[in-house]
mmCIF file with all atom_site columns, C-alpha atoms in Angstrom:
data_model
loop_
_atom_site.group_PDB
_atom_site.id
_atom_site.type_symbol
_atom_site.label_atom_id
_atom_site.label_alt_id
_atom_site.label_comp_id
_atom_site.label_asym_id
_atom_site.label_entity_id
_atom_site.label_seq_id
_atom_site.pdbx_PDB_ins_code
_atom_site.Cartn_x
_atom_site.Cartn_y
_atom_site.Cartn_z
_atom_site.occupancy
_atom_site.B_iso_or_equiv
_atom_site.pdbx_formal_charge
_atom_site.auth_seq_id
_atom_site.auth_comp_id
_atom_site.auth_asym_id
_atom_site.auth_atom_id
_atom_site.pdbx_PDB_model_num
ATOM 1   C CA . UNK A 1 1   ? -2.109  -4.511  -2.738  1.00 0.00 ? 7   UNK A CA 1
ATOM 2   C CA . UNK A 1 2   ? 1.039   -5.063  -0.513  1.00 0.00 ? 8   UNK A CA 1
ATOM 3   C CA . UNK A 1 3   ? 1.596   -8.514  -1.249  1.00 0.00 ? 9   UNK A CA 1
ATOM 4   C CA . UNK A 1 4   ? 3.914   -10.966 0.481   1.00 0.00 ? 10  UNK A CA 1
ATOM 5   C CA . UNK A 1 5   ? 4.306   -9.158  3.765   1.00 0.00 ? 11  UNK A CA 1
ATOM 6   C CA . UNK A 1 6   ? 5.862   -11.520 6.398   1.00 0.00 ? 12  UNK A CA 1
ATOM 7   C CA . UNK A 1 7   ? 5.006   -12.514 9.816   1.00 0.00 ? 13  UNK A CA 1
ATOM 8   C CA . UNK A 1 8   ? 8.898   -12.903 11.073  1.00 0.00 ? 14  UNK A CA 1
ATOM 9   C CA . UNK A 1 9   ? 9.713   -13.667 14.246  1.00 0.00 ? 15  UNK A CA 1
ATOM 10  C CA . UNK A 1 10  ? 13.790  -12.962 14.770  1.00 0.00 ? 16  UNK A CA 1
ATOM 11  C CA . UNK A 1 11  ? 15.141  -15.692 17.269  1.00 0.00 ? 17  UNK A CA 1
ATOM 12  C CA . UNK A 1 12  ? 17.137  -13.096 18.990  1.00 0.00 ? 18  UNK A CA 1
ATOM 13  C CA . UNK A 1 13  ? 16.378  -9.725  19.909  1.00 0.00 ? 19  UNK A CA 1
ATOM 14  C CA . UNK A 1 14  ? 18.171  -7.035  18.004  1.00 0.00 ? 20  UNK A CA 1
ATOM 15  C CA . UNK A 1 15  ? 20.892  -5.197  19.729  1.00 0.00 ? 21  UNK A CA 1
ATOM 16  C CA . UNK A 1 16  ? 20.769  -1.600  20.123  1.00 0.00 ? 22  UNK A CA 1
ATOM 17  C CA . UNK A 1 17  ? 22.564  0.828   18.323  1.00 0.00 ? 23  UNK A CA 1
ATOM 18  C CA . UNK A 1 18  ? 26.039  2.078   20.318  1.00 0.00 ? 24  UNK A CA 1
ATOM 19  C CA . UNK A 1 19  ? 28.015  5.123   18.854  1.00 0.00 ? 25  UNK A CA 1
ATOM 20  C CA . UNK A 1 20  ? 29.366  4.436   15.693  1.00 0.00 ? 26  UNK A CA 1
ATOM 21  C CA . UNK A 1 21  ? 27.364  1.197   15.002  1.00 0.00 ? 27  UNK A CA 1
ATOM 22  C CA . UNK A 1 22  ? 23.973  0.547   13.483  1.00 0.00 ? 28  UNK A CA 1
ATOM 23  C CA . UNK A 1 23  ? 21.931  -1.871  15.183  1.00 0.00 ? 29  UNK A CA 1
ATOM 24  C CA . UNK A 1 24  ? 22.635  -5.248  15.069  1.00 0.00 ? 30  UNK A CA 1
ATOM 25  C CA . UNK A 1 25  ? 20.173  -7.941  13.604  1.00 0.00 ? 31  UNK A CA 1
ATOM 26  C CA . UNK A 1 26  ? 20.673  -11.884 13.980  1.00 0.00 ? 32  UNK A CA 1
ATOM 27  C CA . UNK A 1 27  ? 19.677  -13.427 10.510  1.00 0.00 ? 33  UNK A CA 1
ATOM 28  C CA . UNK A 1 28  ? 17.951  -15.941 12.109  1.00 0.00 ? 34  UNK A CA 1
ATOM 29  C CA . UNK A 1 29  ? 13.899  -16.304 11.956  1.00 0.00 ? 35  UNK A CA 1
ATOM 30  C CA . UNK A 1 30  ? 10.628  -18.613 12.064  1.00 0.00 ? 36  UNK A CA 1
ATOM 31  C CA . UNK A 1 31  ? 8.136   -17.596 9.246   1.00 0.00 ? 37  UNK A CA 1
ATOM 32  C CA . UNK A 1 32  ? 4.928   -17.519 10.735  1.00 0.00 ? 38  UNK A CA 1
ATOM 33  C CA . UNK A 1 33  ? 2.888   -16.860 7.236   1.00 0.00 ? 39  UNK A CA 1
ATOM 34  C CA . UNK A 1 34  ? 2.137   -14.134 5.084   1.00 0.00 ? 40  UNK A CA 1
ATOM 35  C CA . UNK A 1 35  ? -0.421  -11.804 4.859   1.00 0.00 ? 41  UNK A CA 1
ATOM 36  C CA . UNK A 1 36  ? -1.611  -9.489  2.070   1.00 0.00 ? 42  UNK A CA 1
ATOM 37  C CA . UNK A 1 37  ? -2.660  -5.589  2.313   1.00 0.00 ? 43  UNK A CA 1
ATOM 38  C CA . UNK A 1 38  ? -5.823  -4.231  0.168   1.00 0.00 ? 44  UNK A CA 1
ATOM 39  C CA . UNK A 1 39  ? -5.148  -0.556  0.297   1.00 0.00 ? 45  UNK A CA 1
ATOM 40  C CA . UNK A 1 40  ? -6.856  2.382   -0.794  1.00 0.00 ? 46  UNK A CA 1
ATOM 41  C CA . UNK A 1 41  ? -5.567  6.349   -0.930  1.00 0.00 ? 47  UNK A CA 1
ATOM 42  C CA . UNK A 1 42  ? -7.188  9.451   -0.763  1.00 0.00 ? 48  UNK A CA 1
ATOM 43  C CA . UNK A 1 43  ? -4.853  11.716  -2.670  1.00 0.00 ? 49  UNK A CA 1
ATOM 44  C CA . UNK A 1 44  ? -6.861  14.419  -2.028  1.00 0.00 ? 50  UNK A CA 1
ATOM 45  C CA . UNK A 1 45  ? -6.984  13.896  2.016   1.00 0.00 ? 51  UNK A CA 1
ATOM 46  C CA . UNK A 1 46  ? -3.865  11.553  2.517   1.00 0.00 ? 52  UNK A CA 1
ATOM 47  C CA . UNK A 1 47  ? -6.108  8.632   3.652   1.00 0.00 ? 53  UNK A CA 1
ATOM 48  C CA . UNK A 1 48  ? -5.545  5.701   3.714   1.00 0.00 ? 54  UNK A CA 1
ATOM 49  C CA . UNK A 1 49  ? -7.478  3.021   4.558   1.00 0.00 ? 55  UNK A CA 1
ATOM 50  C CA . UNK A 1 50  ? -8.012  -0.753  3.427   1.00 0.00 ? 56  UNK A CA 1
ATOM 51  C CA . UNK A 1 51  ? -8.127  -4.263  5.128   1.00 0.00 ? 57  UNK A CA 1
ATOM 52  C CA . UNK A 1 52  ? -5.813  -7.026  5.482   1.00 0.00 ? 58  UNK A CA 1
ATOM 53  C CA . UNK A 1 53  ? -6.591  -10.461 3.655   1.00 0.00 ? 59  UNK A CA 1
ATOM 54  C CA . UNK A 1 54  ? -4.940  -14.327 3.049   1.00 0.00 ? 60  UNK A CA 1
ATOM 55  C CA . UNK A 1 55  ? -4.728  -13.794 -0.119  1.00 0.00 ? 61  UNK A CA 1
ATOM 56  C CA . UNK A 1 56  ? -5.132  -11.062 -3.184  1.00 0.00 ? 62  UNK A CA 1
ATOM 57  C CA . UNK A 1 57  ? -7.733  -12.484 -5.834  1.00 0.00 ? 63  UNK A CA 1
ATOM 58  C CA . UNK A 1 58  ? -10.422 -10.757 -7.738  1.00 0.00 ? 64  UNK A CA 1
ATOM 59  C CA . UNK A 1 59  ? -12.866 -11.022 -5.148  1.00 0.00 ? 65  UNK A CA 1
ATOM 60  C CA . UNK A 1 60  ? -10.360 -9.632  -2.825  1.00 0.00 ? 66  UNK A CA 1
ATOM 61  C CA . UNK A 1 61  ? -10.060 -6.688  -5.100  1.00 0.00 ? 67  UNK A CA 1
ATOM 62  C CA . UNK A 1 62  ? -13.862 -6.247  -5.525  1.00 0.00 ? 68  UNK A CA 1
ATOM 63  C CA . UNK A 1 63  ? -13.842 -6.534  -1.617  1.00 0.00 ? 69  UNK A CA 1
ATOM 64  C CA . UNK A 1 64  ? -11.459 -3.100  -1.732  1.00 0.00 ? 70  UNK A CA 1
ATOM 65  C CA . UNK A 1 65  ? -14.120 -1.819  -4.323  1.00 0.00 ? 71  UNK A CA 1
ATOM 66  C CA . UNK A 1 66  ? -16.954 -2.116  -2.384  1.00 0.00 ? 72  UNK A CA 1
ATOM 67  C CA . UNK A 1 67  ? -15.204 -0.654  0.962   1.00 0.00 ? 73  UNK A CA 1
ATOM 68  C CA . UNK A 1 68  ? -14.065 2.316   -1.215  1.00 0.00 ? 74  UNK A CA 1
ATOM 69  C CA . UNK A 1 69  ? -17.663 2.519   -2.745  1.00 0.00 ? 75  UNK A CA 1
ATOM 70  C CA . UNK A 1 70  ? -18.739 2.630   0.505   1.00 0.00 ? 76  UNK A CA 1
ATOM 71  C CA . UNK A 1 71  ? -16.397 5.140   1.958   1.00 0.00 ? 77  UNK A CA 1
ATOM 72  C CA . UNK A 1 72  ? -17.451 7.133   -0.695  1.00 0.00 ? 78  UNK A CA 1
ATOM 73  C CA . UNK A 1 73  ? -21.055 7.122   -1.368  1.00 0.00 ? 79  UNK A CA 1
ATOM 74  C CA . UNK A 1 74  ? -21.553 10.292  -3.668  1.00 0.00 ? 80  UNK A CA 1
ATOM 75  C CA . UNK A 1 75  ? -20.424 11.174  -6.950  1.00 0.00 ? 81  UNK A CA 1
ATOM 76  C CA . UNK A 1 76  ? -17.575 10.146  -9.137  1.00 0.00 ? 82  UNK A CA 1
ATOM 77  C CA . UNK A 1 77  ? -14.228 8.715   -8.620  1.00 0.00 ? 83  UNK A CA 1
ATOM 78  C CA . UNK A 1 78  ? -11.182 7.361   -10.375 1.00 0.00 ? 84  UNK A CA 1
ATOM 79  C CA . UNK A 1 79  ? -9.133  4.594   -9.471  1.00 0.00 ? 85  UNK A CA 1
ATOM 80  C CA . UNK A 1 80  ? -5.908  3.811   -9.993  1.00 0.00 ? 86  UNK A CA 1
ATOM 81  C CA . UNK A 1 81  ? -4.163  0.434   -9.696  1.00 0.00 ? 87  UNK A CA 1
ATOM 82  C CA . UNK A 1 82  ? -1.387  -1.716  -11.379 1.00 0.00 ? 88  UNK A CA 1
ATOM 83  C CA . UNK A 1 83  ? -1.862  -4.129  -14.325 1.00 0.00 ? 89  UNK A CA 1
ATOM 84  C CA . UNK A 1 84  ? -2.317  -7.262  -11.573 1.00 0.00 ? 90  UNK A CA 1
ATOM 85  C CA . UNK A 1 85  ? -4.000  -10.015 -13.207 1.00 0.00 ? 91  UNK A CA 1
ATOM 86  C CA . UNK A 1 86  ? -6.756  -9.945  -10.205 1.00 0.00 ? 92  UNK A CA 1
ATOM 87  C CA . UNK A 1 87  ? -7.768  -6.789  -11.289 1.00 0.00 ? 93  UNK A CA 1
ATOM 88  C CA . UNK A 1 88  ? -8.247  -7.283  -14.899 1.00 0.00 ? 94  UNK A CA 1
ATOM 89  C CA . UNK A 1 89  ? -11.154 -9.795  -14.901 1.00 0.00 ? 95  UNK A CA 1
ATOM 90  C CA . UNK A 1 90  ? -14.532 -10.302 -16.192 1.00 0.00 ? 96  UNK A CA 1
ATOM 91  C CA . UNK A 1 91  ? -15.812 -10.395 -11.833 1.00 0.00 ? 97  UNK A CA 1
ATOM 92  C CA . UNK A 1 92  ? -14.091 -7.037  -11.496 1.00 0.00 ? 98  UNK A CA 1
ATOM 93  C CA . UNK A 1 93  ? -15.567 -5.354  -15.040 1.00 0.00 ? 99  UNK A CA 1
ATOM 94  C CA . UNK A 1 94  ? -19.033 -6.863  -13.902 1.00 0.00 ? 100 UNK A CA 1
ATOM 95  C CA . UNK A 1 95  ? -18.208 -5.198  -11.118 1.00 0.00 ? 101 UNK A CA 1
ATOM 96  C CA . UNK A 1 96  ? -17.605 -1.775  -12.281 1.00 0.00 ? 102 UNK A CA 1
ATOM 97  C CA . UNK A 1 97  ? -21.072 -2.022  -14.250 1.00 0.00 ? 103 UNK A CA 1
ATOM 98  C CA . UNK A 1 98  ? -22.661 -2.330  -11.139 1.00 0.00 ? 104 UNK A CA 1
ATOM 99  C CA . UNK A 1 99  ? -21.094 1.096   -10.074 1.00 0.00 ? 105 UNK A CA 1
ATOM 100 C CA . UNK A 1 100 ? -20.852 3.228   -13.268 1.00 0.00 ? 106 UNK A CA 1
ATOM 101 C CA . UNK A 1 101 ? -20.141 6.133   -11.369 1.00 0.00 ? 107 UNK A CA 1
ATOM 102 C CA . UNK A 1 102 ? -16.277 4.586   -10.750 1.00 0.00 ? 108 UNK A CA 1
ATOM 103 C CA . UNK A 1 103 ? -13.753 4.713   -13.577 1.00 0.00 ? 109 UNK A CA 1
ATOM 104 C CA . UNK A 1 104 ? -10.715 2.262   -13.171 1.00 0.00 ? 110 UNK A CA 1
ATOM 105 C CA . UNK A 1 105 ? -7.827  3.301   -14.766 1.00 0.00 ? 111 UNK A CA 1
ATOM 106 C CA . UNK A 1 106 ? -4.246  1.309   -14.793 1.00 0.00 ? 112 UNK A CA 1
ATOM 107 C CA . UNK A 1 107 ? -0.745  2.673   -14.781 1.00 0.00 ? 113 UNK A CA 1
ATOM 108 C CA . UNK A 1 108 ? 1.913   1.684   -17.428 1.00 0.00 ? 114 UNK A CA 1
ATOM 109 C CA . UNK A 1 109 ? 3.546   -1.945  -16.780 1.00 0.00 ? 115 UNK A CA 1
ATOM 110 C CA . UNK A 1 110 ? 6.764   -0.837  -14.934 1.00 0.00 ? 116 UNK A CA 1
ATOM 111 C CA . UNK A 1 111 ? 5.350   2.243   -13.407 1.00 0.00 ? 117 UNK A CA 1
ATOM 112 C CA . UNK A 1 112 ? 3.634   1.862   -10.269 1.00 0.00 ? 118 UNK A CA 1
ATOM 113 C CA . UNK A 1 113 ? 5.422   4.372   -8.860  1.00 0.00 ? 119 UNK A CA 1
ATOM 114 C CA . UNK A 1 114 ? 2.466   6.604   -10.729 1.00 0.00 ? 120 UNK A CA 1
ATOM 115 C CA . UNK A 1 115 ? 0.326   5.319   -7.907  1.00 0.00 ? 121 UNK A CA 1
ATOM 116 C CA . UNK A 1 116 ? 0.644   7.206   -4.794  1.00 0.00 ? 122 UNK A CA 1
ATOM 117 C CA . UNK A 1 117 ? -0.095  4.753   -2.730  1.00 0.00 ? 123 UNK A CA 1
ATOM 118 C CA . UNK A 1 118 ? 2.759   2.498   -3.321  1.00 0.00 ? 124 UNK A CA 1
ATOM 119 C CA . UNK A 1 119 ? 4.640   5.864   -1.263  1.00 0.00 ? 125 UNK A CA 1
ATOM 120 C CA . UNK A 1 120 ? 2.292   4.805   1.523   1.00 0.00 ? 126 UNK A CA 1
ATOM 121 C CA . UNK A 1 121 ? 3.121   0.986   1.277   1.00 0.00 ? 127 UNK A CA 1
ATOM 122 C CA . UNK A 1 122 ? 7.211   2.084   1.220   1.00 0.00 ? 128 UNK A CA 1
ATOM 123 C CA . UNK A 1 123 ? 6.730   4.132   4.735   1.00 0.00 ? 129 UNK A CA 1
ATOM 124 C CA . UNK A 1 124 ? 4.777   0.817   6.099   1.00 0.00 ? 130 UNK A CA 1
ATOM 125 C CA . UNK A 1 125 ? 7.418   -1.643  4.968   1.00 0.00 ? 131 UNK A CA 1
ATOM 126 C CA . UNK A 1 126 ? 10.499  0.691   6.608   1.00 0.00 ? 132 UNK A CA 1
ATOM 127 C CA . UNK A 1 127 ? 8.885   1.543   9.825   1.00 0.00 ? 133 UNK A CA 1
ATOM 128 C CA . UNK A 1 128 ? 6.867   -1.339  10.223  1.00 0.00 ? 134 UNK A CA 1
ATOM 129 C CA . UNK A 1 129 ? 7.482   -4.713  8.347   1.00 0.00 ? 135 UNK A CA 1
ATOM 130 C CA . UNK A 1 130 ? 11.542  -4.081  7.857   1.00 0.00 ? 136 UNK A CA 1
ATOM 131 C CA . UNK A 1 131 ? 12.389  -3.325  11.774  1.00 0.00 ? 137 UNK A CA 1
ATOM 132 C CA . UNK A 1 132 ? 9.546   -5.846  13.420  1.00 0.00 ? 138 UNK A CA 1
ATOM 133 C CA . UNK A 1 133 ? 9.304   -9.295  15.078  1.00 0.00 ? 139 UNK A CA 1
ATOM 134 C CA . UNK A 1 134 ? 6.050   -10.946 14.928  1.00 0.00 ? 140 UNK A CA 1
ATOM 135 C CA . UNK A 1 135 ? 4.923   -13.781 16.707  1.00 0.00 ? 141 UNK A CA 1
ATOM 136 C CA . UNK A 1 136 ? 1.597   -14.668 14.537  1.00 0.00 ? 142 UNK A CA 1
ATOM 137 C CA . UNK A 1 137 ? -0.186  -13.553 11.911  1.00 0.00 ? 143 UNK A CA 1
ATOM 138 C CA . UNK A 1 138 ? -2.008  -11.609 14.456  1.00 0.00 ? 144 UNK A CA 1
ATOM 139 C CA . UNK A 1 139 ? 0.628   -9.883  15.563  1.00 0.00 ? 145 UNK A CA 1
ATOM 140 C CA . UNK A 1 140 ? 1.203   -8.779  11.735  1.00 0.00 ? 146 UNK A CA 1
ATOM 141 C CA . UNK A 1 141 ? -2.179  -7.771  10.966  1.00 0.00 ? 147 UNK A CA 1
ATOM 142 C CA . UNK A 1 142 ? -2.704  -5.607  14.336  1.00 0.00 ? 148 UNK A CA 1
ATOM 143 C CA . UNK A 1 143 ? 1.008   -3.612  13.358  1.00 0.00 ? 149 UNK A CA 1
ATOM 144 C CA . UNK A 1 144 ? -0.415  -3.010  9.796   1.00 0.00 ? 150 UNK A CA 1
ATOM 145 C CA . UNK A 1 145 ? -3.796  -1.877  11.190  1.00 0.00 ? 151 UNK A CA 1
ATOM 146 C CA . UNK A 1 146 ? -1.822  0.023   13.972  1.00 0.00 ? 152 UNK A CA 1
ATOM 147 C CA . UNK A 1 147 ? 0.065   1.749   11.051  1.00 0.00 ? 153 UNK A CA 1
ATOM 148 C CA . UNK A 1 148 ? -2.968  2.866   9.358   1.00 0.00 ? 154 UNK A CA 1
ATOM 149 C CA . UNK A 1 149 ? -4.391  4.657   12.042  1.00 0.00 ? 155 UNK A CA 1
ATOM 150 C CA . UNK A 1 150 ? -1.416  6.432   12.652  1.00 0.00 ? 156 UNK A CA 1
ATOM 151 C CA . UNK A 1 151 ? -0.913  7.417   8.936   1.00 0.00 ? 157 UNK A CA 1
ATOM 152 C CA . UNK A 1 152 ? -4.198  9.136   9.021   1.00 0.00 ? 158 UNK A CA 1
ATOM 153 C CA . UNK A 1 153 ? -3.726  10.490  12.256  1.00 0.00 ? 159 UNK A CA 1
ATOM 154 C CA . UNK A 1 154 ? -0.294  12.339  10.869  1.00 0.00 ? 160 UNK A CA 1
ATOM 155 C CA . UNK A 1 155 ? -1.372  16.229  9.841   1.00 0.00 ? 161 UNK A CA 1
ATOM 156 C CA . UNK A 1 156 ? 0.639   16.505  6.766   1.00 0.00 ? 162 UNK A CA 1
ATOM 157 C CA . UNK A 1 157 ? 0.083   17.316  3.629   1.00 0.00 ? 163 UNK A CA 1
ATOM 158 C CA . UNK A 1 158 ? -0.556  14.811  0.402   1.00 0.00 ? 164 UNK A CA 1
ATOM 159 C CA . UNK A 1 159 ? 2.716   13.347  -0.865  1.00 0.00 ? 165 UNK A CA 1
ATOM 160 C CA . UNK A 1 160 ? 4.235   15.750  -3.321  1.00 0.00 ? 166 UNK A CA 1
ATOM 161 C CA . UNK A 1 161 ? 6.230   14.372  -6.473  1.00 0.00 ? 167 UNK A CA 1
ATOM 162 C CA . UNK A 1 162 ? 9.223   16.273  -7.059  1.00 0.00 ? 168 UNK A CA 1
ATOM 163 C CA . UNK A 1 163 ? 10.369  13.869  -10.142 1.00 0.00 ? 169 UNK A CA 1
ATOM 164 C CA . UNK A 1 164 ? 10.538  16.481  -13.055 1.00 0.00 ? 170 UNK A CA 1
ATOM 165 C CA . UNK A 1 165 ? 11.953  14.668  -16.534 1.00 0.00 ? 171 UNK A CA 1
ATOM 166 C CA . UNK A 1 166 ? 14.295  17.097  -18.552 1.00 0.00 ? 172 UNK A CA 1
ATOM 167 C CA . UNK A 1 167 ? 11.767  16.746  -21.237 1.00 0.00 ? 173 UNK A CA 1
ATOM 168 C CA . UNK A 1 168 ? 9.363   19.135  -18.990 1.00 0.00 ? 174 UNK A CA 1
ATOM 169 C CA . UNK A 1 169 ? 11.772  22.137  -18.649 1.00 0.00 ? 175 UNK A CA 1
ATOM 170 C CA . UNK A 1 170 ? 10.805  25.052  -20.604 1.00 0.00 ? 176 UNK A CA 1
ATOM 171 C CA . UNK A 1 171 ? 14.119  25.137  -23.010 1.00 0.00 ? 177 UNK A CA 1
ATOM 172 C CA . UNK A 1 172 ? 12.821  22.195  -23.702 1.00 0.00 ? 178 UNK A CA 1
ATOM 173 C CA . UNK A 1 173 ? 9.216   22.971  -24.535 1.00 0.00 ? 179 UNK A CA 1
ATOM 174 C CA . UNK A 1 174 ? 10.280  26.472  -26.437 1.00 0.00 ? 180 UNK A CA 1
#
């Protein structure tokens, strides 16, 4: 999930950027609501696909579930999310007996950074949800939806990691 994402509508347009100086941003704003991302990422395909929802329960997560299920309707798959309460109830393990051929699996506490898709969710909230004005919730949800199409429409390859601990190198491992 990208939670908390903000339907703000600056009170003054931003001026452009001159030579020597960024753009400039009034503070001022009128919150307009929130709205709340259910994502999904094909590693394999850099996909990404999902809908956009009030809020971010368990049924909201068994929602996602059921349009990934979908998306995908032969063999097995692995899923990986964060240690969210919503997704670490009875309704979602019911759930998942319902489709045996899924396997959720969650990353460490402090280490969603192991989920790929959170890269996906930092390129939305620069280009998108950092640099816009939105009048409604509308407004919002057709930018996010906007940005998903044109994620997927991008030919480039699935994100690489180039994080390598010390405790991989092979001095290490001899």
């Amino acid at each position: 999930e990208k939670t908390g994402m903000q339907a703000l509508e600056r009170r003054f347009p931003d001026l452009p950027m001159r030579p020597g100086q960024p753009v400039c941003r009034e503070f001022e704003y009128v919150r307009h609501g929130t709205l709340c991302l259910m994502g999904a990422y094909d590693v394999r395909n850099r996909k990404l696909f999902g809908f956009v929802s009030d809020d971010h329960d368990a049924q909201t997560f068994l929602d996602l579930l059921d349009v990934v299920d979908q998306s995908y309707p032969e063999g097995r798959g692995h899923i990986i999310c964060d240690n969210l309460s919503a997704h670490c109830t009875d309704d979602i393990f019911e759930g998942l007996d319902e489709h045996p051929r899924w396997t959720l699996h969650f990353t460490p506490k402090h280490a969603s950074w192991l989920n790929q898709i959170e890269c996906a969710f930092s390129i939305l909230g620069k280009h998108v949800l950092a640099r816009g004005s939105f009048a409604s919730l509308d407004e919002l949800q057709e930018a996010v939806y906007d940005y998903l199409r044109w994620f997927n429409a991008q030919d480039a390859p699935p994100f690489q990691w180039t994080y390598r601990p010390k405790s991989w190198s092979q001095e290490c491992l001899d």
